[in-house]
Structure formats: C-alpha cells, structure tokens
PDB file of C-alpha atoms in Angstrom:
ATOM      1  CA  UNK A   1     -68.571 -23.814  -9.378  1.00 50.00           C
ATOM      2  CA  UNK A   2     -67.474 -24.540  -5.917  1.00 49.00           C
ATOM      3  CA  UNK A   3     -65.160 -27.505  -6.942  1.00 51.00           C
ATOM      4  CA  UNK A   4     -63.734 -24.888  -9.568  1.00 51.00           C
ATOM      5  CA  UNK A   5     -62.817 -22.272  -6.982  1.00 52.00           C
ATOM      6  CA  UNK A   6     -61.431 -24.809  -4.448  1.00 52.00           C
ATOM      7  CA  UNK A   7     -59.411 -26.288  -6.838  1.00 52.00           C
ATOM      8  CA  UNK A   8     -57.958 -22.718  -7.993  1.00 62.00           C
ATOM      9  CA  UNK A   9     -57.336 -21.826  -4.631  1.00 60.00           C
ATOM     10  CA  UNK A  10     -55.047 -24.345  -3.976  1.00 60.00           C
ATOM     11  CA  UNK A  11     -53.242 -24.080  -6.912  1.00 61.00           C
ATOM     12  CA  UNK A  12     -52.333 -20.730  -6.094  1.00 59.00           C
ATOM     13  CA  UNK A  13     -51.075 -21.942  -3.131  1.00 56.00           C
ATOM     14  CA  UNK A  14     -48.507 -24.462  -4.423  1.00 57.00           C
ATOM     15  CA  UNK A  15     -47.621 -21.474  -6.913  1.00 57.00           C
ATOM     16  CA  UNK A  16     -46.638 -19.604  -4.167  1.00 55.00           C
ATOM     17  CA  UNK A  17     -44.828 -21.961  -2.468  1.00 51.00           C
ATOM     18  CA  UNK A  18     -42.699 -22.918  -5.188  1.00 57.00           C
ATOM     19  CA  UNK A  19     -41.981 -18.975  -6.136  1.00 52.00           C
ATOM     20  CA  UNK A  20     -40.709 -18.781  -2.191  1.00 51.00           C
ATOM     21  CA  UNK A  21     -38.283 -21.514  -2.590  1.00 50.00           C
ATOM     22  CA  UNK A  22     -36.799 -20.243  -5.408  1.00 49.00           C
ATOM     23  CA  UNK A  23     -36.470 -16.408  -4.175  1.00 50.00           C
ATOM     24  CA  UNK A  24     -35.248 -18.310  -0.960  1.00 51.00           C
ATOM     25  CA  UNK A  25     -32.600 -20.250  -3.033  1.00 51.00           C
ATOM     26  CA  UNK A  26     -31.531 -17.397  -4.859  1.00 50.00           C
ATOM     27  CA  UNK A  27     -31.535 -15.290  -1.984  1.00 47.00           C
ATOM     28  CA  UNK A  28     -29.217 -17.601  -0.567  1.00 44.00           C
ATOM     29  CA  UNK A  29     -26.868 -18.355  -3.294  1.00 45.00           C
ATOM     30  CA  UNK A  30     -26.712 -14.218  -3.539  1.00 49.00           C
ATOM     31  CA  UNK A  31     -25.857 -13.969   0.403  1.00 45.00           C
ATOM     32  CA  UNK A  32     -22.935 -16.837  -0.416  1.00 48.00           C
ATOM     33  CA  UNK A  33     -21.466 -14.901  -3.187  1.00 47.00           C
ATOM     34  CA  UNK A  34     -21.449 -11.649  -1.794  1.00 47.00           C
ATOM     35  CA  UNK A  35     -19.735 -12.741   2.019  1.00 48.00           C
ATOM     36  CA  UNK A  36     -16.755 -14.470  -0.370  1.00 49.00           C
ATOM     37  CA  UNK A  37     -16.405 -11.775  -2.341  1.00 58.00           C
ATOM     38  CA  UNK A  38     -15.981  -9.051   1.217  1.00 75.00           C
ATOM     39  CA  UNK A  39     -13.556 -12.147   2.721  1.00 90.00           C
ATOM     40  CA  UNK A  40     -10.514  -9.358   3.375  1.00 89.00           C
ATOM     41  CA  UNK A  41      -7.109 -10.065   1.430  1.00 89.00           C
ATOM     42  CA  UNK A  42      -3.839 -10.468   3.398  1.00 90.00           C
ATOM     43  CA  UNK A  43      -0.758  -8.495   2.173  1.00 86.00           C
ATOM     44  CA  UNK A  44       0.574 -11.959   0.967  1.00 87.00           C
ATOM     45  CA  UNK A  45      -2.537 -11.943  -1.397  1.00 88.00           C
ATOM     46  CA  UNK A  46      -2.423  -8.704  -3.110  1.00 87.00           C
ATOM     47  CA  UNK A  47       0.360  -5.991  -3.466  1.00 85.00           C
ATOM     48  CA  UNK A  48      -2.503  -3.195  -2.415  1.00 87.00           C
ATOM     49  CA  UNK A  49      -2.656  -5.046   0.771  1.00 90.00           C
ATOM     50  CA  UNK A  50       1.053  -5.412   1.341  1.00 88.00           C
ATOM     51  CA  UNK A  51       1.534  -1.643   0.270  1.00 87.00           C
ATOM     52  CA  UNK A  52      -0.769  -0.290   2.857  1.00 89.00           C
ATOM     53  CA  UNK A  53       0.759  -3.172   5.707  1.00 90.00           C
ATOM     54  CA  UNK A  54       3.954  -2.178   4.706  1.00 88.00           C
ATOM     55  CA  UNK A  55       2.660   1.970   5.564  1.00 87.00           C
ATOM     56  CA  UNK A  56       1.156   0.650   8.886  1.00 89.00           C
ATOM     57  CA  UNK A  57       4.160  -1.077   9.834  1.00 88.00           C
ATOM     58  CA  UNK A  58       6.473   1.751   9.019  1.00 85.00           C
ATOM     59  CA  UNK A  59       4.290   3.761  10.936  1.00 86.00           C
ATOM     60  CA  UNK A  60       4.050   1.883  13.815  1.00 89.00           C
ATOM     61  CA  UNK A  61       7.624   1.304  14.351  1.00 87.00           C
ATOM     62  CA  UNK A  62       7.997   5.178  14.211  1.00 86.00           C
ATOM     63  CA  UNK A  63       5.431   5.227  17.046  1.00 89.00           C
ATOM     64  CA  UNK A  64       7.290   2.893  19.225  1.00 91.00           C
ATOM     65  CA  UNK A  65      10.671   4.023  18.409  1.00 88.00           C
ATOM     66  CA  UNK A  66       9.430   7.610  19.631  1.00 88.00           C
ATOM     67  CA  UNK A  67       8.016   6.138  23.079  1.00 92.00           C
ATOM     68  CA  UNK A  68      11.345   4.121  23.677  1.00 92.00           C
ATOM     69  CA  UNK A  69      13.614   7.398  23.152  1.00 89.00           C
ATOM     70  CA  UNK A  70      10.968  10.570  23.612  1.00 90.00           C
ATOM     71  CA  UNK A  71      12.044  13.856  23.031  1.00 88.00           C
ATOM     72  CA  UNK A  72      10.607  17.517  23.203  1.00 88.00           C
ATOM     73  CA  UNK A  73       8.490  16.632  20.067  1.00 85.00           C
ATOM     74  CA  UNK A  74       8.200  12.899  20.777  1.00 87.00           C
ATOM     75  CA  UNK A  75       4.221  13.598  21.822  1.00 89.00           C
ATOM     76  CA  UNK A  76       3.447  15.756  18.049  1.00 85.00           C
ATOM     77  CA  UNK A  77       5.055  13.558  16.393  1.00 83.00           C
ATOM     78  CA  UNK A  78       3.253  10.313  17.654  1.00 89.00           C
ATOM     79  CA  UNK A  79      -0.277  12.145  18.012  1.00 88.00           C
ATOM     80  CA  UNK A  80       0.156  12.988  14.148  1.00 82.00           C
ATOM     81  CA  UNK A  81       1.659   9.556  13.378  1.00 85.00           C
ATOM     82  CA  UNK A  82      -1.762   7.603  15.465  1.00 89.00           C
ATOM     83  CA  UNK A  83      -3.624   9.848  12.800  1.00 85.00           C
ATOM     84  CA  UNK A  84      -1.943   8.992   9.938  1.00 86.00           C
ATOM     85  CA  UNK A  85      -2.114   4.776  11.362  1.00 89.00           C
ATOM     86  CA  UNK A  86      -6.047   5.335  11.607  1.00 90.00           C
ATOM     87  CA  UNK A  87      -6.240   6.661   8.234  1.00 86.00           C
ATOM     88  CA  UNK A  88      -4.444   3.767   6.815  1.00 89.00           C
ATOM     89  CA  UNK A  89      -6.544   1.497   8.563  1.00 91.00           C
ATOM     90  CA  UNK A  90      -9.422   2.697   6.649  1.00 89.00           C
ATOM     91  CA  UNK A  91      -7.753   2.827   3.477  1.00 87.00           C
ATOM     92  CA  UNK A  92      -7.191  -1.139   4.267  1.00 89.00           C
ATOM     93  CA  UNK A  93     -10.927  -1.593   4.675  1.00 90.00           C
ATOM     94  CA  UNK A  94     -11.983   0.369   1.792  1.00 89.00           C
ATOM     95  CA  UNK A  95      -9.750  -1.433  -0.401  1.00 89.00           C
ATOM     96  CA  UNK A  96     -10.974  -5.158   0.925  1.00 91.00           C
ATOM     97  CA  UNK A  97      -7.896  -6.230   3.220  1.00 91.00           C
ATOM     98  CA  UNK A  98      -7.079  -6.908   6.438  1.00 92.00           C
ATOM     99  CA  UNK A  99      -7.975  -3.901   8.272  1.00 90.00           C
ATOM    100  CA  UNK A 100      -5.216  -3.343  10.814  1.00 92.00           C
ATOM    101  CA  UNK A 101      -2.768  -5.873   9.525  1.00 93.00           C
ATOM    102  CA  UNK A 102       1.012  -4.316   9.467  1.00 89.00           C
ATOM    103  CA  UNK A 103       4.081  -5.649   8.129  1.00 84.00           C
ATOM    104  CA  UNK A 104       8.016  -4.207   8.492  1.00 71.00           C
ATOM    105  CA  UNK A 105       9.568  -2.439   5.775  1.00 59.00           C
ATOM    106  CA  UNK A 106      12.487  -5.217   4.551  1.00 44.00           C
ATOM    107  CA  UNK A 107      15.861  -4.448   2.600  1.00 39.00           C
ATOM    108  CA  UNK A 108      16.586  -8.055   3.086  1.00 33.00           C
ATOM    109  CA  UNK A 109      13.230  -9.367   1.252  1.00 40.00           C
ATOM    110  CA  UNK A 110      13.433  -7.202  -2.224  1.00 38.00           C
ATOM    111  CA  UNK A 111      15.961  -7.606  -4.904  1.00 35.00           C
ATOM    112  CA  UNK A 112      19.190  -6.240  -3.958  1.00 37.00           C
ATOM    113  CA  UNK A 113      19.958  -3.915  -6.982  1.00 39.00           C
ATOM    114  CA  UNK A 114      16.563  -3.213  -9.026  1.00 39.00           C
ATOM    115  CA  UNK A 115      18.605  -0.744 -11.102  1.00 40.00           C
ATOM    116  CA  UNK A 116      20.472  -4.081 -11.952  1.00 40.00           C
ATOM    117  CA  UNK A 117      17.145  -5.383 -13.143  1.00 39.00           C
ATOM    118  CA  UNK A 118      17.960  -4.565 -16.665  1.00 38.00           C
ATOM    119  CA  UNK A 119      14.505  -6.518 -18.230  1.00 37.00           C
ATOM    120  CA  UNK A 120      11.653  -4.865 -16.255  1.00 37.00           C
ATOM    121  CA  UNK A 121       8.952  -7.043 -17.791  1.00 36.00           C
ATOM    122  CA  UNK A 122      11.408 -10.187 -16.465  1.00 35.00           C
ATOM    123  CA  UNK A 123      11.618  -9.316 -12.992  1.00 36.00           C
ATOM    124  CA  UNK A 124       9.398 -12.059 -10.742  1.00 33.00           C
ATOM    125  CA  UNK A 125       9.406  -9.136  -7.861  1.00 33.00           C
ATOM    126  CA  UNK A 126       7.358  -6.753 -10.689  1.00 32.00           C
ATOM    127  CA  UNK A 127       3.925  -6.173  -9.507  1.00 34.00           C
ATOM    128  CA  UNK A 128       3.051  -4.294 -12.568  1.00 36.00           C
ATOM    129  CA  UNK A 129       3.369  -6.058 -15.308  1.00 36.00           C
ATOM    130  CA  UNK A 130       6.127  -6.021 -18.095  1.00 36.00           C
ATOM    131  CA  UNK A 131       8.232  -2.519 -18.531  1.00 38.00           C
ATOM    132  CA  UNK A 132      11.024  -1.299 -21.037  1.00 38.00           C
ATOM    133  CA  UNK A 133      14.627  -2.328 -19.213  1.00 38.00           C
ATOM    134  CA  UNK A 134      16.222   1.164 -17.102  1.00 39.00           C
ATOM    135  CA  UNK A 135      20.355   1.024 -18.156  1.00 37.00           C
ATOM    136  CA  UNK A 136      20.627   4.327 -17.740  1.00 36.00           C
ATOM    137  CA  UNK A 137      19.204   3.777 -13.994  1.00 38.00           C
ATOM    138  CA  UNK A 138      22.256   2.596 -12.720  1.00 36.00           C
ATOM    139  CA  UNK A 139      24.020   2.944  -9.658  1.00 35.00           C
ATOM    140  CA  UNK A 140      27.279   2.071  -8.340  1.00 35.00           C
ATOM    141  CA  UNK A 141      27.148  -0.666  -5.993  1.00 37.00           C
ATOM    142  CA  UNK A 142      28.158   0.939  -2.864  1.00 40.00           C
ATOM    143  CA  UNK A 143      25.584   2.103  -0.921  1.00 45.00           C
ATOM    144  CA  UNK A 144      27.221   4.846   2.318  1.00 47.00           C
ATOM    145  CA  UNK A 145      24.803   5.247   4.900  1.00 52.00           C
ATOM    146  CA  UNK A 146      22.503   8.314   5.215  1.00 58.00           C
ATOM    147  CA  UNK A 147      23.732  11.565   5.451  1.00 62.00           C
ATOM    148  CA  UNK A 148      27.144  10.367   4.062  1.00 66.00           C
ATOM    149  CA  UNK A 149      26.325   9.722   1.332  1.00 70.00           C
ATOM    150  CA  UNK A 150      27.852  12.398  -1.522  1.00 73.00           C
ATOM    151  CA  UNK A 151      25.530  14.269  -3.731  1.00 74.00           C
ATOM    152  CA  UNK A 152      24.074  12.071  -6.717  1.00 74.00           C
ATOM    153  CA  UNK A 153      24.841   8.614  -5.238  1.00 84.00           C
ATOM    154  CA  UNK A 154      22.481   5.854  -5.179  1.00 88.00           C
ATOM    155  CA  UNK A 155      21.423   5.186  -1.552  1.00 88.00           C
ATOM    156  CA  UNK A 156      18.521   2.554   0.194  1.00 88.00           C
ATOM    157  CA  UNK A 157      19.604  -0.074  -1.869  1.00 88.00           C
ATOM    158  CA  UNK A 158      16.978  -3.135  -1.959  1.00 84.00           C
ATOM    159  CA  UNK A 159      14.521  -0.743   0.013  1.00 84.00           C
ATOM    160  CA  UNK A 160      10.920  -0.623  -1.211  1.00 87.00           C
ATOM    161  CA  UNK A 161       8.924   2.486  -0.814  1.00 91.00           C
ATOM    162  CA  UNK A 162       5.380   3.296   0.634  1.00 87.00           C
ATOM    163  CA  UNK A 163       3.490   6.318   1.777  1.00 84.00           C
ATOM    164  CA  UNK A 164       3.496   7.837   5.506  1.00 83.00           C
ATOM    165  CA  UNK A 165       0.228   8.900   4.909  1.00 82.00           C
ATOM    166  CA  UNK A 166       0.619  12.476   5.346  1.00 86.00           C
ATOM    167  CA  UNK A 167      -0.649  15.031   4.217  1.00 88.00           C
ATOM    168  CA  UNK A 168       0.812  18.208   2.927  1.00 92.00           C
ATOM    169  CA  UNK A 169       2.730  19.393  -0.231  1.00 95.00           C
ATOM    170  CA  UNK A 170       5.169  16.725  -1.734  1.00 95.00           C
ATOM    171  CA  UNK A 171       8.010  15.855   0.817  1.00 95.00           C
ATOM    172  CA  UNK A 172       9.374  12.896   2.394  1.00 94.00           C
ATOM    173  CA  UNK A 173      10.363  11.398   6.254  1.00 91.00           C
ATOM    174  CA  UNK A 174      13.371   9.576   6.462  1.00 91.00           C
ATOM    175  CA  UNK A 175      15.595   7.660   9.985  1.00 89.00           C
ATOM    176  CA  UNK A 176      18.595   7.450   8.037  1.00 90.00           C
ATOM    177  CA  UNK A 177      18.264  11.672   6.258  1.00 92.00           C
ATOM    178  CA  UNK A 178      18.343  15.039   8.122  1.00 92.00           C
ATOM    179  CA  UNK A 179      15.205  17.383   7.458  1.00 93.00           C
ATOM    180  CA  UNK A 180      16.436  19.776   4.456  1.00 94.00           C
ATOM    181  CA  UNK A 181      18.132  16.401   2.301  1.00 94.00           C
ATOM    182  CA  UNK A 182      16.560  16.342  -1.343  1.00 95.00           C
ATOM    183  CA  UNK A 183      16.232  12.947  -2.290  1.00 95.00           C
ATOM    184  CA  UNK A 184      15.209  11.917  -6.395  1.00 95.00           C
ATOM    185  CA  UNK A 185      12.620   9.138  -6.157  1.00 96.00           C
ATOM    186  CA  UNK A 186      12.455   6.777  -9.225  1.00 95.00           C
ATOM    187  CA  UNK A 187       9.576   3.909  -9.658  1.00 95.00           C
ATOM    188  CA  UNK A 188      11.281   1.770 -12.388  1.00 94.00           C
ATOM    189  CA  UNK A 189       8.107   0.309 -13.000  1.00 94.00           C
ATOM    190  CA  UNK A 190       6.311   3.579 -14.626  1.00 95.00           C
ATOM    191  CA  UNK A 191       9.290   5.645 -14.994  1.00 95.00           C
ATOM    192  CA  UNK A 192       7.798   8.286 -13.255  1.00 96.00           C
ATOM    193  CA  UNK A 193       9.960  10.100 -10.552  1.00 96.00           C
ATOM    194  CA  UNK A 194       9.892  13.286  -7.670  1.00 96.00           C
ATOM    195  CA  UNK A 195      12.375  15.117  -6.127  1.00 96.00           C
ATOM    196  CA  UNK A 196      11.624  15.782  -2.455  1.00 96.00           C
ATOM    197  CA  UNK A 197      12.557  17.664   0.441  1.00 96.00           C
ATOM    198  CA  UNK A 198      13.061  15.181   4.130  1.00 95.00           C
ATOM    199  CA  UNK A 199      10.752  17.328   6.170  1.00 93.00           C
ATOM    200  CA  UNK A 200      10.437  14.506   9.159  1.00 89.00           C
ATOM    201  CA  UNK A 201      11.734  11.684  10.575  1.00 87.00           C
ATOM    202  CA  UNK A 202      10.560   8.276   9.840  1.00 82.00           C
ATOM    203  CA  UNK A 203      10.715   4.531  10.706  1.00 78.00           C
ATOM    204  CA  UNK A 204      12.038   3.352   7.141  1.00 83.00           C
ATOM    205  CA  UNK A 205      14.853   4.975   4.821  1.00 88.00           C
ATOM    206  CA  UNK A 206      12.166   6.660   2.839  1.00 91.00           C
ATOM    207  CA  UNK A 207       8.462   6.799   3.011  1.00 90.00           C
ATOM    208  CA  UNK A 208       6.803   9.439   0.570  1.00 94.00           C
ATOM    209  CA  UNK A 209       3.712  11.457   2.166  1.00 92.00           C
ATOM    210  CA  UNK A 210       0.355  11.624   0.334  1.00 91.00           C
ATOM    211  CA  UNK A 211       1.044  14.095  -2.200  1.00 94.00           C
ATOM    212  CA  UNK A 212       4.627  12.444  -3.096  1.00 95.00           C
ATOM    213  CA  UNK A 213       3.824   9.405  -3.728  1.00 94.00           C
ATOM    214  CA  UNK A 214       0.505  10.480  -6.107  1.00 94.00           C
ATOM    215  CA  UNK A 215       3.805  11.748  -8.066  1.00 95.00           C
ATOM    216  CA  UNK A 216       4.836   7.849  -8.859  1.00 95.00           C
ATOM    217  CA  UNK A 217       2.632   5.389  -7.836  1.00 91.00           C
ATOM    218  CA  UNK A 218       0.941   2.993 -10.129  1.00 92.00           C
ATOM    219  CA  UNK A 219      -3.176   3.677  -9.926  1.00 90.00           C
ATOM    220  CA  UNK A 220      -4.252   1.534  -7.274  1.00 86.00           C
ATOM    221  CA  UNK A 221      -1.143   0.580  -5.509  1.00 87.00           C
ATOM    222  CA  UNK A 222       0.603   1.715  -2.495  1.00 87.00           C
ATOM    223  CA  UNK A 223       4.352  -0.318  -2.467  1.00 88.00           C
ATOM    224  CA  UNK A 224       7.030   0.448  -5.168  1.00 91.00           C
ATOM    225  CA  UNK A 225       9.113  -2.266  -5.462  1.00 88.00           C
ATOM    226  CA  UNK A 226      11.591  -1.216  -7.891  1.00 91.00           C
ATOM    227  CA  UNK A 227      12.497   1.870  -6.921  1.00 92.00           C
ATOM    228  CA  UNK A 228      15.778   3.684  -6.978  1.00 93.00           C
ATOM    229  CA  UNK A 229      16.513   6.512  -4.681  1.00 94.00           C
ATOM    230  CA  UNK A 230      19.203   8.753  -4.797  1.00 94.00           C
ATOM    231  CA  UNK A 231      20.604  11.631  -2.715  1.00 93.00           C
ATOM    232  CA  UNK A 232      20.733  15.170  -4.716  1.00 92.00           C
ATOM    233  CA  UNK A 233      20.894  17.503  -2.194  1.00 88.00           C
TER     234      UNK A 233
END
C-alpha cells in the first residue's frame, strides 16, 4: 500500500510539472503575439497614421507660426490649438501609431491635379480602394492664390486635406482664406462633399474641423488624398 501511494505521489508531481511548462510556453508565445501586435505604426505604414501626423503637423506649424508673429489673439488661438494637438495625440494611440509623431502638410508630394485622375480605382495615390472616374470634377488648371481666387474656381491644387481637430458645427481654418470664405470640399474617393464657412486661421490651405470632415471622410481614416476644393463664396 505504501509503495502504491509513493509511487502516485510522484506521478502527480511530474503531471504537474509538465502542465506548468506548457501554461508557461503558452503564456509566453501569448505575451510574444500580443507586444507585436501593440508595436505602433508610422504614418509611412498606414494612411490612419499619416492622416492624424499630417493633423499634428498642421497643427503644430500653426502653433509656431503664431509664437513667431503673435498678435492680440495669438495666446487663444495657441491655448485652443495645444488642445486640439493633445487630442490628436490620443487619437494616435488609440488607433495603434506613433503617438506624437507629426508630419507637414505637402502640395509637392500628392498628385498635382486629382480632378485629372479620370480612373479613380487606377490612381497608385488612392488609399481607398477602386472608385467610378470624376469628369465632371474638373478644374481649370490655374490655380490664383487665396482670396483671389473668383467665385467657383478650383483652388489648393495637389493639397491633401485633414482635420484641425476642432470642435464645433461644420466649418473650416484656412492661411491662404479670410474668415467668412465658403469653400465646397470634394473627397473624390467617396464622392461625398461639404460646403463650409473659414471660421479661423490655419497652418495648411484647408483643414476641416471635427464635424466637417465626419461630412467626407472614409470610416476610419483621417487624410483625403483626392480631394478637390473650390472657392464658392
């Protein structure tokens, strides 16, 4: 009887020890898994990402332009801007990218016409997927600066657009629009557009706040690429 219990005893044992090896393995192949799969993107790795840079940078540059060449409202206007920055630093973190990371809005790196695109679904700069072609979303070529441009002309050529992040009823900041301008905001990707007031001023041609860009976005992205943007008012 004693031989039998000894003998069950230590069997138990090794059964134990194997079990803890493999909840040990697995523990450790689940603990691999899940730090690659919170490794944050870079903008260069997903167009979420390079939206909400693209916000931060825009942002930022507002900030600093305002410090270089203050004014009466200089301090408002950067107090509500550092807001708007820390919100879109969380946004980056809740979405998995670099938290903080900020790039400059570019003419220079999008397509120069993307009315021109004609095939949507061809376009290699198309982040979402293939889309009927947009004739009648043509433009002339010239492209006046600002405020001089005439009513119903094409204007930011090449420019992408991206949210300021604030908040508010639908309305847009612009550097290159005086507050009171309506501009007509078209995503050629979704064909959805919004006609907006320029409330504020801005670091890019056009950034859309919250509410305006809900208006045209693509769910889960924060960059239109093909966009056209014209002056109406």
């Amino acid at each position: 009887m004693s031989r039998r219990r000894t003998l069950g005893t230590k069997k138990k044992i090794a059964l134990l020890v194997s079990a803890a090896t493999v909840a040990g393995g697995g523990a450790f192949v689940m603990a691999s898994t899940s730090n690659a799969a919170q490794t944050p993107k870079s903008a260069s790795e997903s167009t979420v990402c390079l939206g909400l840079a693209t916000a931060l940078g825009n942002n930022q540059k507002f900030i600093a332009d305002q410090r270089a060449n203050p004014d009466a409202q200089s301090e408002a206007r950067i107090a509500n801007r550092e807001a708007v920055v820390a919100e879109i630093k969380r946004k980056q973190e809740a979405s998995g990218c670099v938290a903080g990371e900020s790039a400059q809005d570019s003419q220079a790196t999008q397509p120069s016409q993307p009315a021109q695109g004609g095939q949507g679904g061809q376009d290699g700069q198309q982040a979402g997927g293939a889309q009927p072609s947009q004739p009648a979303q043509s433009a002339p070529a010239e492209n006046p600066g600002g405020a001089a441009a005439a009513s119903g002309q094409q204007v930011c050529n090449g420019s992408t657009v991206t949210l300021s992040g604030e908040g508010g009823a639908p309305a847009a900041s612009s550097n290159q629009f005086p507050a009171g301008t309506k501009l007509k905001v078209t995503n050629l990707d979704n064909n959805k557009s919004t006609t907006v007031e320029v409330t504020s001023v801005s670091g890019s041609c056009v950034l859309l706040n919250n509410a305006a860009f809900e208006q045209v976005r693509e769910p889960g992205k924060f960059l239109i690429r093909r966009a056209v943007i014209e002056k109406v008012g």
